Short mmCIF file of C-alpha atoms in Angstrom, two decimals:
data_model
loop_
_atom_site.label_atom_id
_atom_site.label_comp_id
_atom_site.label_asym_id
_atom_site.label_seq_id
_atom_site.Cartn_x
_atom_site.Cartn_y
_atom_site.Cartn_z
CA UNK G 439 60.48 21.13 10.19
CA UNK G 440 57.86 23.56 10.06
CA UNK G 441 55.99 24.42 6.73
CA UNK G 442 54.91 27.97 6.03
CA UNK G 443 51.62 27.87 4.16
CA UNK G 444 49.37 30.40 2.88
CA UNK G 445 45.52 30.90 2.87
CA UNK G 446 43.64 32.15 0.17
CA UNK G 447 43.80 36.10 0.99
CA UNK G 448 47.53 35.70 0.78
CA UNK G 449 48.34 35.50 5.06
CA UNK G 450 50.01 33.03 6.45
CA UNK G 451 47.64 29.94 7.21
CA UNK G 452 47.19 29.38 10.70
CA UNK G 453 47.19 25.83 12.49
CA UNK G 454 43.96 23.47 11.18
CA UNK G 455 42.72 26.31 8.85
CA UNK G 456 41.44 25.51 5.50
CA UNK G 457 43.97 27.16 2.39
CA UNK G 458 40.81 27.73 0.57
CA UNK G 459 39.04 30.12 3.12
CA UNK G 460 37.15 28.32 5.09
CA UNK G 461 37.33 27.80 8.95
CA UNK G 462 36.81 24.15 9.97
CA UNK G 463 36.98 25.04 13.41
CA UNK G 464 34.13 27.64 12.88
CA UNK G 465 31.68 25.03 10.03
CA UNK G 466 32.26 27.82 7.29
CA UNK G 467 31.82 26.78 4.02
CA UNK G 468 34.53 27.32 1.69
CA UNK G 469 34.38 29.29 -1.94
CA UNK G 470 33.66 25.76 -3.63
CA UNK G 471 31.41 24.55 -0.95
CA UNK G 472 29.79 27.54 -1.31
CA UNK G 473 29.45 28.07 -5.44
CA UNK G 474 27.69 24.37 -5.41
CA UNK G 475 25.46 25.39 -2.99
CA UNK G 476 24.36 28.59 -5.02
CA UNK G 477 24.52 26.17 -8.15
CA UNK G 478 21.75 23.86 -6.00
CA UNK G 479 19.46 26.16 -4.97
CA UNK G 480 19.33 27.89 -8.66
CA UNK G 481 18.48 24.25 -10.08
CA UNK G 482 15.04 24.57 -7.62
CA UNK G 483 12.21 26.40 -8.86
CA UNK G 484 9.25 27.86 -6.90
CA UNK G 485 8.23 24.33 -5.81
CA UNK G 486 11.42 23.90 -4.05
CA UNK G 487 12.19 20.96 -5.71
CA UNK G 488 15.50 19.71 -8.33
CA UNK G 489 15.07 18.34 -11.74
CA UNK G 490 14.69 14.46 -10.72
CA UNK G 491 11.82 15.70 -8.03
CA UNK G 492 10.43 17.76 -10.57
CA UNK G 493 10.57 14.31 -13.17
CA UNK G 494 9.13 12.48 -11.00
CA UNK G 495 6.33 14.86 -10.17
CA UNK G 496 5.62 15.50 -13.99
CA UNK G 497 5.43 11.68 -14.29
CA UNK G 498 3.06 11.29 -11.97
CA UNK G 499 0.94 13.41 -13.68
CA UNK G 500 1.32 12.06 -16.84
CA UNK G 501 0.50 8.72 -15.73
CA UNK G 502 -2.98 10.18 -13.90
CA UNK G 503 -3.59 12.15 -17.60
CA UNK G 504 -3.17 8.41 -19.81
CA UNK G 505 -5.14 6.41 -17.24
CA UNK G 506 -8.06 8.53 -18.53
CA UNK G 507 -7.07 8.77 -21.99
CA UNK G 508 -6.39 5.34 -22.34
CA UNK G 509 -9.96 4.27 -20.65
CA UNK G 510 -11.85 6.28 -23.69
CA UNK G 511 -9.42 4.89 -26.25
CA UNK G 512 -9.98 1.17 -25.20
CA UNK G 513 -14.06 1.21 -24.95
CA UNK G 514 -13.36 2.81 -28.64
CA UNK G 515 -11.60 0.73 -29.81
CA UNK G 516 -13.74 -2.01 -28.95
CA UNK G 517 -16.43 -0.46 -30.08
CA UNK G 518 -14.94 -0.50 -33.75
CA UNK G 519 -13.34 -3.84 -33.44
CA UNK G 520 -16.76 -5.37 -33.35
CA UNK G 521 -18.56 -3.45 -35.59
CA UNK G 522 -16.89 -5.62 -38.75
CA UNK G 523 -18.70 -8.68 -36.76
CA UNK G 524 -22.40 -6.76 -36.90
CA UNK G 525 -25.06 -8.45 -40.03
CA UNK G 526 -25.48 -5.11 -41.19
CA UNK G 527 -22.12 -3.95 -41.89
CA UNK G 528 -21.98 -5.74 -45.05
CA UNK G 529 -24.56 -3.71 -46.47
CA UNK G 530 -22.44 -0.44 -46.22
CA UNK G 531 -21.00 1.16 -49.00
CA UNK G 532 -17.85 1.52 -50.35
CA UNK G 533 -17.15 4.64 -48.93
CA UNK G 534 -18.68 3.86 -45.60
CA UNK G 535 -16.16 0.85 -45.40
CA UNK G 536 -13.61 2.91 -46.27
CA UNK G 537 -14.42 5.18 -43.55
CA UNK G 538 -14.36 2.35 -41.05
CA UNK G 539 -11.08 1.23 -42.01
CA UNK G 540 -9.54 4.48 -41.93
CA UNK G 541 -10.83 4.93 -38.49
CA UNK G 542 -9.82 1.66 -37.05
CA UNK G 543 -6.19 2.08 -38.13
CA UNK G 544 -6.42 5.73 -36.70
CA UNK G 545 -7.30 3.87 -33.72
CA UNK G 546 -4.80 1.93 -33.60
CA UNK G 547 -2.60 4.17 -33.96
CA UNK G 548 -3.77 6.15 -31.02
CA UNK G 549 -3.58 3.02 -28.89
CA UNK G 550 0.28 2.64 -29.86
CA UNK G 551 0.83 6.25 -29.24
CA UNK G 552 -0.80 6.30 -25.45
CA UNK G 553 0.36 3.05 -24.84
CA UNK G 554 4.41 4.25 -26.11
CA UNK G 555 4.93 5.93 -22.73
CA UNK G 556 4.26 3.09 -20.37
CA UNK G 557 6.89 0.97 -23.08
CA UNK G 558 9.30 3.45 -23.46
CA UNK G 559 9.54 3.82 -19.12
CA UNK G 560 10.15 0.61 -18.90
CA UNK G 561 12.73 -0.38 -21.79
CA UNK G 562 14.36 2.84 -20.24
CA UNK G 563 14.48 2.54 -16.24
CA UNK G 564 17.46 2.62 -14.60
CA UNK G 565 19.26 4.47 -16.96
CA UNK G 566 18.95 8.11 -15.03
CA UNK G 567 17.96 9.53 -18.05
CA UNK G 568 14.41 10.35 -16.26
CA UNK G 569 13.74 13.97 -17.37
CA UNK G 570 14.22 13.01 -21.28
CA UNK G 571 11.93 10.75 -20.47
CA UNK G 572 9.03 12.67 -19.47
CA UNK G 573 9.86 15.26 -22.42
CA UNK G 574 9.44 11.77 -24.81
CA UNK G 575 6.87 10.48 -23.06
CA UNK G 576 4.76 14.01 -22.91
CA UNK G 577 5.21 14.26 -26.83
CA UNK G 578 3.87 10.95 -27.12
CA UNK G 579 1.06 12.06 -25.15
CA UNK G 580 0.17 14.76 -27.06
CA UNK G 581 0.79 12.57 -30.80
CA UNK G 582 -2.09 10.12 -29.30
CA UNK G 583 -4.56 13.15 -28.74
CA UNK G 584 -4.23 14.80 -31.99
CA UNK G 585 -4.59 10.72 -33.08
CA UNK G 586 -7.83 10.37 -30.98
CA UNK G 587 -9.31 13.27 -31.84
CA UNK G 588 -9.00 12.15 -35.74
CA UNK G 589 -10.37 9.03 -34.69
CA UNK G 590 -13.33 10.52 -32.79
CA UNK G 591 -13.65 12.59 -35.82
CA UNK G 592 -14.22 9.73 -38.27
CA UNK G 593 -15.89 7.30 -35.79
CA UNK G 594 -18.89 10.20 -35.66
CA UNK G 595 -18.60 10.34 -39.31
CA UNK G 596 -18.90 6.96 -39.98
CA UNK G 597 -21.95 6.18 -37.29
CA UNK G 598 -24.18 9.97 -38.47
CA UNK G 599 -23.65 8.50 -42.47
CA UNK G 600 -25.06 5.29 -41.18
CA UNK G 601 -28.06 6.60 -39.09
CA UNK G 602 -28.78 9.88 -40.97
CA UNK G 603 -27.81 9.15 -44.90
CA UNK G 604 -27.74 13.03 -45.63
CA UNK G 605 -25.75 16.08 -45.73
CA UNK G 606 -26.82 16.86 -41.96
CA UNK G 607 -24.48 13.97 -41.16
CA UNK G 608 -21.21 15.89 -42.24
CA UNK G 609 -22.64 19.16 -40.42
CA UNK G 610 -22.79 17.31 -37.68
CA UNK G 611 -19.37 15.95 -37.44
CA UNK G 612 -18.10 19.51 -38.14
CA UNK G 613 -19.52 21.12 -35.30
CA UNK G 614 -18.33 18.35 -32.91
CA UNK G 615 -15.08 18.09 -34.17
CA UNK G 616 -14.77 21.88 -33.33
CA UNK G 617 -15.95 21.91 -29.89
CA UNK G 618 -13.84 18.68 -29.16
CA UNK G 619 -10.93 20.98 -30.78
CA UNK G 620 -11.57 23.92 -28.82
CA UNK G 621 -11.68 22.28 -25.44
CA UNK G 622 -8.67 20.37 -26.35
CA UNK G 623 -6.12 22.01 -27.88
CA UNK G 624 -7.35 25.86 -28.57
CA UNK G 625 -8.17 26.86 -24.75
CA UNK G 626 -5.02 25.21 -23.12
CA UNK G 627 -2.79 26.47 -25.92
CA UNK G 628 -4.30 30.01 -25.31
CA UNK G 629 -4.36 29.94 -21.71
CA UNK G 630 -0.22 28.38 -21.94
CA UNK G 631 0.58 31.46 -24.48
CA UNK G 632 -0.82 33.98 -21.60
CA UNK G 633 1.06 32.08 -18.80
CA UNK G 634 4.63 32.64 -21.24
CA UNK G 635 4.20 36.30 -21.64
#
């Protein structure tokens, strides 16, 4: 018996053709085929690529930008783990030790903030959660350079109060810790708030 079907402009269907409104004899995509296609190629951005390329790409990246950070933190940090070791650090002050603790905990506190990406990918592969990821992992990024710049901060302190036991010493740090914050947080945050508008 023979079944009268409709397509989707209300005519009857003819034999093998799609109720929807596509063709398969003729390859043409049909209104859903063709809405997720539309819904795919909004999802790319100039680079051409989706948001697990893009992830992947911004990872990347990342993991170039903490190889370099994480080089200066480490000789750092080295640096002030052996200064307690040194004959002469008994003879600093109380405020000079206090100083050097300070910046030793700021540094390692830098250490587990550029070193919290590299955990957090791995306690979290597999789990296709890849862009939130990168967001987590980029804030950490950016927690361990306001962290190292304190640190840098304080470790110049600490050795100018040592070597120049005068007000110059403070001066000093001052005028570093501006240029290290205007190369690393004033210029790209300027040059980003041009890019938005």
């Amino acid at each position: 018996m023979d079944e009268r079907t409709t397509s989707g402009d209300g005519r009857p269907a003819r034999i093998g053709e799609d109720r929807t409104g596509g063709d398969p004899r003729r390859n043409e995509p049909n209104e859903r085929e063709r809405d997720q296609r539309d819904e795919g190629d909004q999802r790319r951005d100039e680079r051409n690529e989706n948001d697990l390329e893009r992830a992947d790409r911004r990872w990347n990246e990342l993991l170039q930008e903490l190889r370099v950070a994480q080089t200066g933190v480490q000789i750092l940090f080295g640096f002030l783990l052996a200064v307690v070791f040194q004959p002469r650090f008994a003879e600093l002050g109380e405020l000079d030790q206090a100083i050097y603790v300070t910046t030793v905990v700021l540094g390692a506190a830098t250490v587990g903030a550029l070193v919290g990406p590299v955990s957090f990918h791995r306690l979290v592969s597999g789990r296709r959660i890849k862009p939130e990821m990168v967001a987590w992992a980029s804030r950490l990024t950016i927690v361990g350079l306001v962290l190292l710049y304190c640190t840098m901060a304080s470790t110049f302190l600490l050795i100018l109060r040592v070597v120049l036991h005068d007000a110059l010493a403070l001066w000093l740090v001052v005028l570093m810790a501006l240029w290290f914050a205007l190369w690393w947080f004033v210029i790209p945050l300027w040059a980003r708030s041009r890019t938005s508008d």
